[in-house]
GROMACS .gro file of C-alpha atoms in nm:
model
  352
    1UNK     CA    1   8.902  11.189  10.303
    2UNK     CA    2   8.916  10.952  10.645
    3UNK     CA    3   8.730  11.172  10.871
    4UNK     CA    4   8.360  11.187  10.914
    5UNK     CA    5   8.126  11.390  10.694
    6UNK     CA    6   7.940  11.566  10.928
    7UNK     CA    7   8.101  11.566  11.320
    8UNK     CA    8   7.655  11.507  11.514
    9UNK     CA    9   7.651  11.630  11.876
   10UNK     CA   10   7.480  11.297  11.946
   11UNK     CA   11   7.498  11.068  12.234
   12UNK     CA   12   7.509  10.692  12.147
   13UNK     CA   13   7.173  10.624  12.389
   14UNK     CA   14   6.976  10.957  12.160
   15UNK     CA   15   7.129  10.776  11.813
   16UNK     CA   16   6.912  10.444  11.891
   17UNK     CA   17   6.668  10.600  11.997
   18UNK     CA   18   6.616  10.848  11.694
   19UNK     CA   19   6.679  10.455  11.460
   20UNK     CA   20   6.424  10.316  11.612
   21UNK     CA   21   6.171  10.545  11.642
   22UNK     CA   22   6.198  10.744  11.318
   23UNK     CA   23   6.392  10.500  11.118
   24UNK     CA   24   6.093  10.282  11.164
   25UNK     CA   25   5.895  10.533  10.990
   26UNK     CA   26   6.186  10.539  10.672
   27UNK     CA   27   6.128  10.305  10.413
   28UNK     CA   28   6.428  10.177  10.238
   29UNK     CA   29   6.310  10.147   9.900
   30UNK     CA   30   6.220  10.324   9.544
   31UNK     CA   31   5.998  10.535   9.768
   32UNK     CA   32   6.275  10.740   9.934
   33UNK     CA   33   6.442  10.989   9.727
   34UNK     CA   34   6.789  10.935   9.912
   35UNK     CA   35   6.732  10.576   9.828
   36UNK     CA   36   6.713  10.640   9.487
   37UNK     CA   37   7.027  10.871   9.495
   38UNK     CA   38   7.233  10.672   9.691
   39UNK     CA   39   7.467  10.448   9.505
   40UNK     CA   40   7.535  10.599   9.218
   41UNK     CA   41   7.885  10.677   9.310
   42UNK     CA   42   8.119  10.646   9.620
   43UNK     CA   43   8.039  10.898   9.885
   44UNK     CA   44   8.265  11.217   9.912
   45UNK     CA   45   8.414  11.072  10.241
   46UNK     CA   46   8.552  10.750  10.060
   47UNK     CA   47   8.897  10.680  10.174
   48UNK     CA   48   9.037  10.416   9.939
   49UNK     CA   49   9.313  10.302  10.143
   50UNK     CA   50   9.067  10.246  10.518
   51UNK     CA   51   8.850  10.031  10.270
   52UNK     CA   52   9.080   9.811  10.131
   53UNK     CA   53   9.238   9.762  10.498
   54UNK     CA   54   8.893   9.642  10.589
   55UNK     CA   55   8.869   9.486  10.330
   56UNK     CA   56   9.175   9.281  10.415
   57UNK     CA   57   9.055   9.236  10.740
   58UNK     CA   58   8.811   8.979  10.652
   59UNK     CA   59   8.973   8.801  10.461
   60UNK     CA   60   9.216   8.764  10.717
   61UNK     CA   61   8.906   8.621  10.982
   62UNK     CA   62   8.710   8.503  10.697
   63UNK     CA   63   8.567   8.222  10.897
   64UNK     CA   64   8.508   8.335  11.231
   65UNK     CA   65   8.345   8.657  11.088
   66UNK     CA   66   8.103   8.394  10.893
   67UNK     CA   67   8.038   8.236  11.208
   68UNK     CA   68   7.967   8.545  11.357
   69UNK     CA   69   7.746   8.695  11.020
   70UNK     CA   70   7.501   8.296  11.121
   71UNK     CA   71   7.468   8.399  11.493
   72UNK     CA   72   7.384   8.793  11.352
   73UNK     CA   73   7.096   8.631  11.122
   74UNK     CA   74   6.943   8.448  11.415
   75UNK     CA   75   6.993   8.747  11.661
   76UNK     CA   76   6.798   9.006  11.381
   77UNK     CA   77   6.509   8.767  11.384
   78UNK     CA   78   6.421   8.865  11.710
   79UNK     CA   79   6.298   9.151  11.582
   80UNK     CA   80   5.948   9.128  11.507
   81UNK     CA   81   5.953   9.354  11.221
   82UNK     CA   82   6.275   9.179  11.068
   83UNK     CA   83   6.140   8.863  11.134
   84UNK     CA   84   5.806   8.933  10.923
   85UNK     CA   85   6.007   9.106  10.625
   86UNK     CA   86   6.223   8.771  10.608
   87UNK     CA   87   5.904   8.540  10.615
   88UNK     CA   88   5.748   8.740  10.322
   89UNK     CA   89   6.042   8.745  10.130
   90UNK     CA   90   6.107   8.343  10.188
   91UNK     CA   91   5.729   8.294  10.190
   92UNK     CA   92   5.544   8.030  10.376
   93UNK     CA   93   5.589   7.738  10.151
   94UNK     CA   94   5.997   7.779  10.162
   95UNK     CA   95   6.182   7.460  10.244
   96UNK     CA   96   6.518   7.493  10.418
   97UNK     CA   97   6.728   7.450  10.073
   98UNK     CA   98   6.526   7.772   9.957
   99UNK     CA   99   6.650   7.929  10.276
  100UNK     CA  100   6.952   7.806  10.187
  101UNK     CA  101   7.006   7.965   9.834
  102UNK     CA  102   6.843   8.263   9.934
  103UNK     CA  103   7.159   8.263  10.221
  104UNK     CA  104   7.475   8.147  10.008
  105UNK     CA  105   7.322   8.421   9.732
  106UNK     CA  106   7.378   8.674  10.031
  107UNK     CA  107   7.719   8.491  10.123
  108UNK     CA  108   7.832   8.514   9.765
  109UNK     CA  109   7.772   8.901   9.718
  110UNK     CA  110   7.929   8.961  10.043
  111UNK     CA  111   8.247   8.807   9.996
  112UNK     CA  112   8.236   8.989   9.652
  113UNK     CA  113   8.182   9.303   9.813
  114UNK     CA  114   8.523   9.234  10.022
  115UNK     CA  115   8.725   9.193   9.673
  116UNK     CA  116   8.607   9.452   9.516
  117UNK     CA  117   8.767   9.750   9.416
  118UNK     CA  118   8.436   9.913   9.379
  119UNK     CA  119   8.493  10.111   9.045
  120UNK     CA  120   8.152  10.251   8.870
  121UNK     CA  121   8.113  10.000   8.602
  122UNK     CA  122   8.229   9.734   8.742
  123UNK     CA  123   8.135   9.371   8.816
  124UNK     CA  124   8.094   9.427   9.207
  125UNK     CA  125   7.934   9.796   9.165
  126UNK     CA  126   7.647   9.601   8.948
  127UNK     CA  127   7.616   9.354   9.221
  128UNK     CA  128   7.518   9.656   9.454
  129UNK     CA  129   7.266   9.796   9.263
  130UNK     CA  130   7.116   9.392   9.207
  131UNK     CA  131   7.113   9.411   9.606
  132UNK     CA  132   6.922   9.722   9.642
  133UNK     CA  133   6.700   9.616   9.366
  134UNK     CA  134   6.632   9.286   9.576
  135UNK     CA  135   6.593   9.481   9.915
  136UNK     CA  136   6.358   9.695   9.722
  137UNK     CA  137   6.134   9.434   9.550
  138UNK     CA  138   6.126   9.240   9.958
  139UNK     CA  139   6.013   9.578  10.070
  140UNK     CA  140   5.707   9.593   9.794
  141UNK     CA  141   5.636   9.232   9.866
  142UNK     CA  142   5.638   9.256  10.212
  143UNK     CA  143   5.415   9.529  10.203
  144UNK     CA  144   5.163   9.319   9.955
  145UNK     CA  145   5.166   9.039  10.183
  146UNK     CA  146   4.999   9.267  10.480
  147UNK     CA  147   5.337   9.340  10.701
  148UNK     CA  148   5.554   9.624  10.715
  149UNK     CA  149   5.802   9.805  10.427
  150UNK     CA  150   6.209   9.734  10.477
  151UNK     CA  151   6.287  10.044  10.700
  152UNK     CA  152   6.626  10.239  10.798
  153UNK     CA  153   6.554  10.057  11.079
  154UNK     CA  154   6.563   9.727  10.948
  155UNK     CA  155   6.813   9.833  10.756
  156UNK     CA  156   7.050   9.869  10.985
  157UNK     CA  157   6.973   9.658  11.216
  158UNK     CA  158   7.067   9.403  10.898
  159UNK     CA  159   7.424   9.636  10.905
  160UNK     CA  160   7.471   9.577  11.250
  161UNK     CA  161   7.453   9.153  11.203
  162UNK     CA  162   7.722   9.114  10.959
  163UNK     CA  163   7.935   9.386  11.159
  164UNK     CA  164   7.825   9.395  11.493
  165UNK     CA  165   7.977   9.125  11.702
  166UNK     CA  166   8.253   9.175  11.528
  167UNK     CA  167   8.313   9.489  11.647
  168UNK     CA  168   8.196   9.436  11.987
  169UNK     CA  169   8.301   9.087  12.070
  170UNK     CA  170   8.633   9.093  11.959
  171UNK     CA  171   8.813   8.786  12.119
  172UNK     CA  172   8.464   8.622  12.214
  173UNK     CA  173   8.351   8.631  11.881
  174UNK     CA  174   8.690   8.480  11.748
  175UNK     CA  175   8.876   8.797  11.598
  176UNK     CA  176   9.222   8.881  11.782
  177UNK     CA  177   9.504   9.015  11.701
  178UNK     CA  178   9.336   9.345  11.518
  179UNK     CA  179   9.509   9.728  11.509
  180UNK     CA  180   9.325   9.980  11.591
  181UNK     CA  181   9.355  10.073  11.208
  182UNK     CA  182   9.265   9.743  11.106
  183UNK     CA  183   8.947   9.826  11.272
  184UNK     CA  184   8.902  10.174  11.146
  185UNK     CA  185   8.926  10.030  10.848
  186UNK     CA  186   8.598   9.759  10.879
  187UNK     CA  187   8.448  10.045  11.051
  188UNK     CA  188   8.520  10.242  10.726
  189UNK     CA  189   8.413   9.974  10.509
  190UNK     CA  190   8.100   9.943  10.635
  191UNK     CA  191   8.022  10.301  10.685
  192UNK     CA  192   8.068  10.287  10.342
  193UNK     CA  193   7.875  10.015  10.246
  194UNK     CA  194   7.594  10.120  10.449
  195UNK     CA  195   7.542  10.430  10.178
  196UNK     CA  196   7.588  10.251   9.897
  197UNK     CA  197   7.311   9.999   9.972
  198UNK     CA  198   7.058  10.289  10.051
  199UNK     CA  199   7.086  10.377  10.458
  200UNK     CA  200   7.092  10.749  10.557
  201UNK     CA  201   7.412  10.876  10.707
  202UNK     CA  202   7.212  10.986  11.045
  203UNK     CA  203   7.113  10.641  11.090
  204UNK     CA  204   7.425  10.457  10.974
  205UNK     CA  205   7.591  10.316  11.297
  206UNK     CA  206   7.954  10.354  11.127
  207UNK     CA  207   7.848  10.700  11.046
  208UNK     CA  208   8.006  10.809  11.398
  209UNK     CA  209   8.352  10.751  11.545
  210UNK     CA  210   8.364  10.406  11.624
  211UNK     CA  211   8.399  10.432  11.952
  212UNK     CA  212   8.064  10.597  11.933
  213UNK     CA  213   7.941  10.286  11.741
  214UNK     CA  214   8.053  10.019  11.942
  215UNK     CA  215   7.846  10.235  12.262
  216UNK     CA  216   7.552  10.215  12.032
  217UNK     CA  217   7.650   9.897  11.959
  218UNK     CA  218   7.616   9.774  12.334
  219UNK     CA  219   7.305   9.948  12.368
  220UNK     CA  220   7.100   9.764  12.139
  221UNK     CA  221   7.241   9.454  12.280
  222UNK     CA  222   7.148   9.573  12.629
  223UNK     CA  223   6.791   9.776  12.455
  224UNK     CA  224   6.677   9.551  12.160
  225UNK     CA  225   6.824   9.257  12.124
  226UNK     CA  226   6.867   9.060  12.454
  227UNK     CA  227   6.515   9.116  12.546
  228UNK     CA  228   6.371   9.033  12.243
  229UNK     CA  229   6.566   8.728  12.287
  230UNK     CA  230   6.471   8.674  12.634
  231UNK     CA  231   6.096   8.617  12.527
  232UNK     CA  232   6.180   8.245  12.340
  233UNK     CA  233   5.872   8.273  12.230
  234UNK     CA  234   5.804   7.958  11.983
  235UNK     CA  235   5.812   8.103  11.687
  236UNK     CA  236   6.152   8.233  11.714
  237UNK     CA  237   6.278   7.910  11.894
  238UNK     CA  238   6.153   7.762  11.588
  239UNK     CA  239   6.397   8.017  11.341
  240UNK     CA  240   6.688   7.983  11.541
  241UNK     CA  241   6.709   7.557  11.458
  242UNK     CA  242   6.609   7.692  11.061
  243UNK     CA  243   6.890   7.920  11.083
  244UNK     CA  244   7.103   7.659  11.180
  245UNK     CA  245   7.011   7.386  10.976
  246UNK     CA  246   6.977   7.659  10.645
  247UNK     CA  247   7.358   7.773  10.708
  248UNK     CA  248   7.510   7.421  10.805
  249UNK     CA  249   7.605   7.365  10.428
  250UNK     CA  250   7.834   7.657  10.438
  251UNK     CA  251   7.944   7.562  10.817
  252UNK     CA  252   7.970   7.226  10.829
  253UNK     CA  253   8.065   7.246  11.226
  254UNK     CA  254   7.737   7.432  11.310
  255UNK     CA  255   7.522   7.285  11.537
  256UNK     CA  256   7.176   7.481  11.540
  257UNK     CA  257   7.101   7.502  11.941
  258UNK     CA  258   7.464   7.542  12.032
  259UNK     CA  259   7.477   7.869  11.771
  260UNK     CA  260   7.151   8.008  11.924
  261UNK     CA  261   7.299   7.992  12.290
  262UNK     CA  262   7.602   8.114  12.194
  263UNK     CA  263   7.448   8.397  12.027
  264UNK     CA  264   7.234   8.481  12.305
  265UNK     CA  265   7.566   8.511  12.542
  266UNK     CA  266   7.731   8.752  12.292
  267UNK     CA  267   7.429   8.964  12.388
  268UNK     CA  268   7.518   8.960  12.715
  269UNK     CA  269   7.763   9.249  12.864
  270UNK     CA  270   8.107   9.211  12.797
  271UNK     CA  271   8.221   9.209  13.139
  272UNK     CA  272   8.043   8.892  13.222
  273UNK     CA  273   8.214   8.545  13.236
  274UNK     CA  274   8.483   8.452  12.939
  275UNK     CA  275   8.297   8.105  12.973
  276UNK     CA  276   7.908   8.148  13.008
  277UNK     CA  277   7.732   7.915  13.051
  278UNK     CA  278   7.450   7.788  12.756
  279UNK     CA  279   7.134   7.918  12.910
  280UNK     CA  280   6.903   8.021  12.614
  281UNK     CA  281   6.790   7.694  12.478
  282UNK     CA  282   6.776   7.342  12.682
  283UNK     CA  283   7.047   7.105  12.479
  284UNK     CA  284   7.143   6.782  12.509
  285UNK     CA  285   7.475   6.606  12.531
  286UNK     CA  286   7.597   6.620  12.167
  287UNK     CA  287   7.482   7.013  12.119
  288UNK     CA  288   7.641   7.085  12.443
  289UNK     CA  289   7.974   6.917  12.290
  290UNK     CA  290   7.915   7.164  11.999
  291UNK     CA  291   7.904   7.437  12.227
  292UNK     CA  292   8.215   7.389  12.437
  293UNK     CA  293   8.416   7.320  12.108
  294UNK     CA  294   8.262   7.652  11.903
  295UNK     CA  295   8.401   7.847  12.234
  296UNK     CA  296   8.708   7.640  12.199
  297UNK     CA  297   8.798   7.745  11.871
  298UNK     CA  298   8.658   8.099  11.889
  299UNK     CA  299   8.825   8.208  12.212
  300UNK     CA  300   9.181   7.993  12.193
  301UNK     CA  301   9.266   7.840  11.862
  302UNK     CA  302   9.147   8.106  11.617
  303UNK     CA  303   9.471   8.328  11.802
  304UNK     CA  304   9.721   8.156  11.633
  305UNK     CA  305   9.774   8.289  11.265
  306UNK     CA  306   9.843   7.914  11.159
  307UNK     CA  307   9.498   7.741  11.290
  308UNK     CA  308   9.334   8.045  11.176
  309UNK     CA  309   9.486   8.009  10.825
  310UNK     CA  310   9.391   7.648  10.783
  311UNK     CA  311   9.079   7.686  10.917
  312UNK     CA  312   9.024   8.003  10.667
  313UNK     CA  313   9.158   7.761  10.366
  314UNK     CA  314   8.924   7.464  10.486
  315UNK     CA  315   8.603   7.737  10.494
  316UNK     CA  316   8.721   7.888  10.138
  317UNK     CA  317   8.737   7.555  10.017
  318UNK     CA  318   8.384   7.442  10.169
  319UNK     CA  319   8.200   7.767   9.976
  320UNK     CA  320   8.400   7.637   9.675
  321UNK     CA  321   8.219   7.313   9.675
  322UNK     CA  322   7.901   7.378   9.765
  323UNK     CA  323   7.878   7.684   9.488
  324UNK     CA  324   8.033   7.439   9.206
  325UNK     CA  325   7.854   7.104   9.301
  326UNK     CA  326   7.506   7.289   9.469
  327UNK     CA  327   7.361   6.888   9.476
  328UNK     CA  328   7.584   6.838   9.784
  329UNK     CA  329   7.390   7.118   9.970
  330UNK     CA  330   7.096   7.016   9.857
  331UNK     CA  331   7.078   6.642   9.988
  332UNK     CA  332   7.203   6.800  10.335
  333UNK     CA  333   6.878   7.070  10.359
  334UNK     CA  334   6.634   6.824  10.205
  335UNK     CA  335   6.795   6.553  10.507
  336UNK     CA  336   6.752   6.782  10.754
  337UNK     CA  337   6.400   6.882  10.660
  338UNK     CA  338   6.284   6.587  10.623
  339UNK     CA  339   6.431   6.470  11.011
  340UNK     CA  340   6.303   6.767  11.189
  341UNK     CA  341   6.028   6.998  11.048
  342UNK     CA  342   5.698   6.870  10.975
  343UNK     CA  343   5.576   6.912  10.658
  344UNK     CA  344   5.208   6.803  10.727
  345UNK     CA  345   5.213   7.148  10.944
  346UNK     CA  346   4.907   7.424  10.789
  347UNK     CA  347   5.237   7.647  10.762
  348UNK     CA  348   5.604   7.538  10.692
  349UNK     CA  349   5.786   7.436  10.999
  350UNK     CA  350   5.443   7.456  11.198
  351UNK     CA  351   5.473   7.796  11.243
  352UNK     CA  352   5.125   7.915  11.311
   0.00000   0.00000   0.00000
């Protein structure tokens, strides 16, 4: 069954606004009946043949929908309300190797989410019911530690930055050469993902035709996350060069302040310039290098199937590594904390 479960009479600008506003008000945990139900088998509209086709999708851009899942992380923590859930999880003594782990852990159950088969039983079906066991203890904690409970909202807003830019940047964010099926099928995928990990179908983003999603998609660009962006306040300045340094391990050609303007342009409306300008955050020589060459790659040489497979076999073979010999990893975060966070601060990274 390939066609949606329900057929709304909803326009894309009335879908964000019902997410944000009520699915801020929707916790995602033990504390929602539909939570609770959700997961124990595939949902009715499962189509095994769209899923494995996006499943085979990412394998086929396995490392330019990585880079794209690192710019997603630092665009969700412009949300306020994201932002706090992720400090309470990592809690204010975390060092950027703990950000680390807690980010290849995430890495690792994604990529075994696009092998599985996703029998009940099975190896990958446990690991979703770990996930929504983690998502539900963050929620609890979060709620302990004085800030809000994981909502729909968050929820899928933490959807939309694995998917997102993917389906919305296309050649920008590296993917080309994609059928339309090919992206029915990630749209599929994720649709069904989304259930399985606890979000309602009236808030699920690939719960409408994608079409639909990718205008709902471009409105909380245009909406949420460009503006929240736009502030630069400190704080989130401050996340964007964690994010960077925390993921570097597993991207070894990241370079923190050339991500974060990069990401900030993928905000941007997709009929602006094929080569923006970095604008976001002030960068010197070398980060502007990094820059130029991440647009490089992204927009020319990730087009030919041959560059694209190498550069998928060198990324495969990085995540080996750094899962089998985690010491590697480790003397990278504890270099880079030690060269540019201050560990004198009150709070970790001086956040105040």
């Amino acid at each position: 069954m390939n066609k949606l479960q329900e057929n709304r009479d909803i326009s894309p600008q009335e879908f964000v606004d019902q997410l944000l506003n009520e699915g801020s008000m929707i916790p995602c945990d033990n504390t929602n009946e539909s939570f609770n139900q959700q997961g124990d088998a595939v949902p009715p509209y499962f189509d095994k043949r769209l899923f494995k086709i996006g499943q085979k999708l990412y394998q086929k851009h396995m490392y330019a929908m990585d880079v794209m899942h690192c710019f997603g992380v630092m665009l969700l923590y412009s949300i306020k309300s994201a932002f706090d859930v992720a400090i309470s999880a990592a809690g204010p003594d975390a060092t950027v190797y703990d950000l680390f782990i807690r980010q290849m852990n995430t890495n690792k159950n994604l990529q075994l989410f696009y092998d599985a088969d996703f029998e009940p039983g099975s190896r990958e079906w446990k690991a979703i019911t770990k996930t929504k066991l983690r998502h539900n203890a963050v929620s609890k904690g979060s709620i302990k530690q004085g800030f809000n409970a994981l909502t729909q909202k968050e929820m899928v807003l933490g959807q939309w930055f694995i998917a997102g830019f993917n389906l919305v940047r296309g050649e920008m964010a590296g993917i080309h050469n994609v059928s339309e099926e090919e992206w029915l099928g990630f749209h599929h995928y994720w649709r069904v993902i989304g259930f399985l990990i606890g979000i309602e179908e009236r808030f699920n983003v690939c719960s409408v035709p994608i079409d639909t999603t990718r205008k709902i998609s471009e409105i909380l660009l245009a909406q949420v996350f460009n503006p929240e962006m736009t502030k630069r306040t400190p704080e989130y300045l401050m996340v964007t060069k964690i994010t960077g340094y925390c993921w570097a391990p597993i991207l070894p050609d990241l370079e923190a302040k050339s991500a974060a303007n990069y990401t900030f342009n993928l905000t941007k409306p997709k009929n602006g310039s094929k080569f923006p300008q970095p604008n976001f955050m002030e960068m010197n020589w070398f980060s502007r290098m990094y820059y130029y060459y991440f647009m490089f790659v992204l927009l020319y040489l990730l087009k030919w199937d041959f560059f694209r497979a190498v550069r998928n076999f060198i990324h495969r073979a990085n995540f080996y590594l750094i899962k089998n010999f985690p010491i590697v990893p480790r003397i990278q975060c504890e270099i880079s904390q030690y060269l540019h966070f201050d560990k004198n601060a009150e709070k970790r990274y001086g956040l105040n």
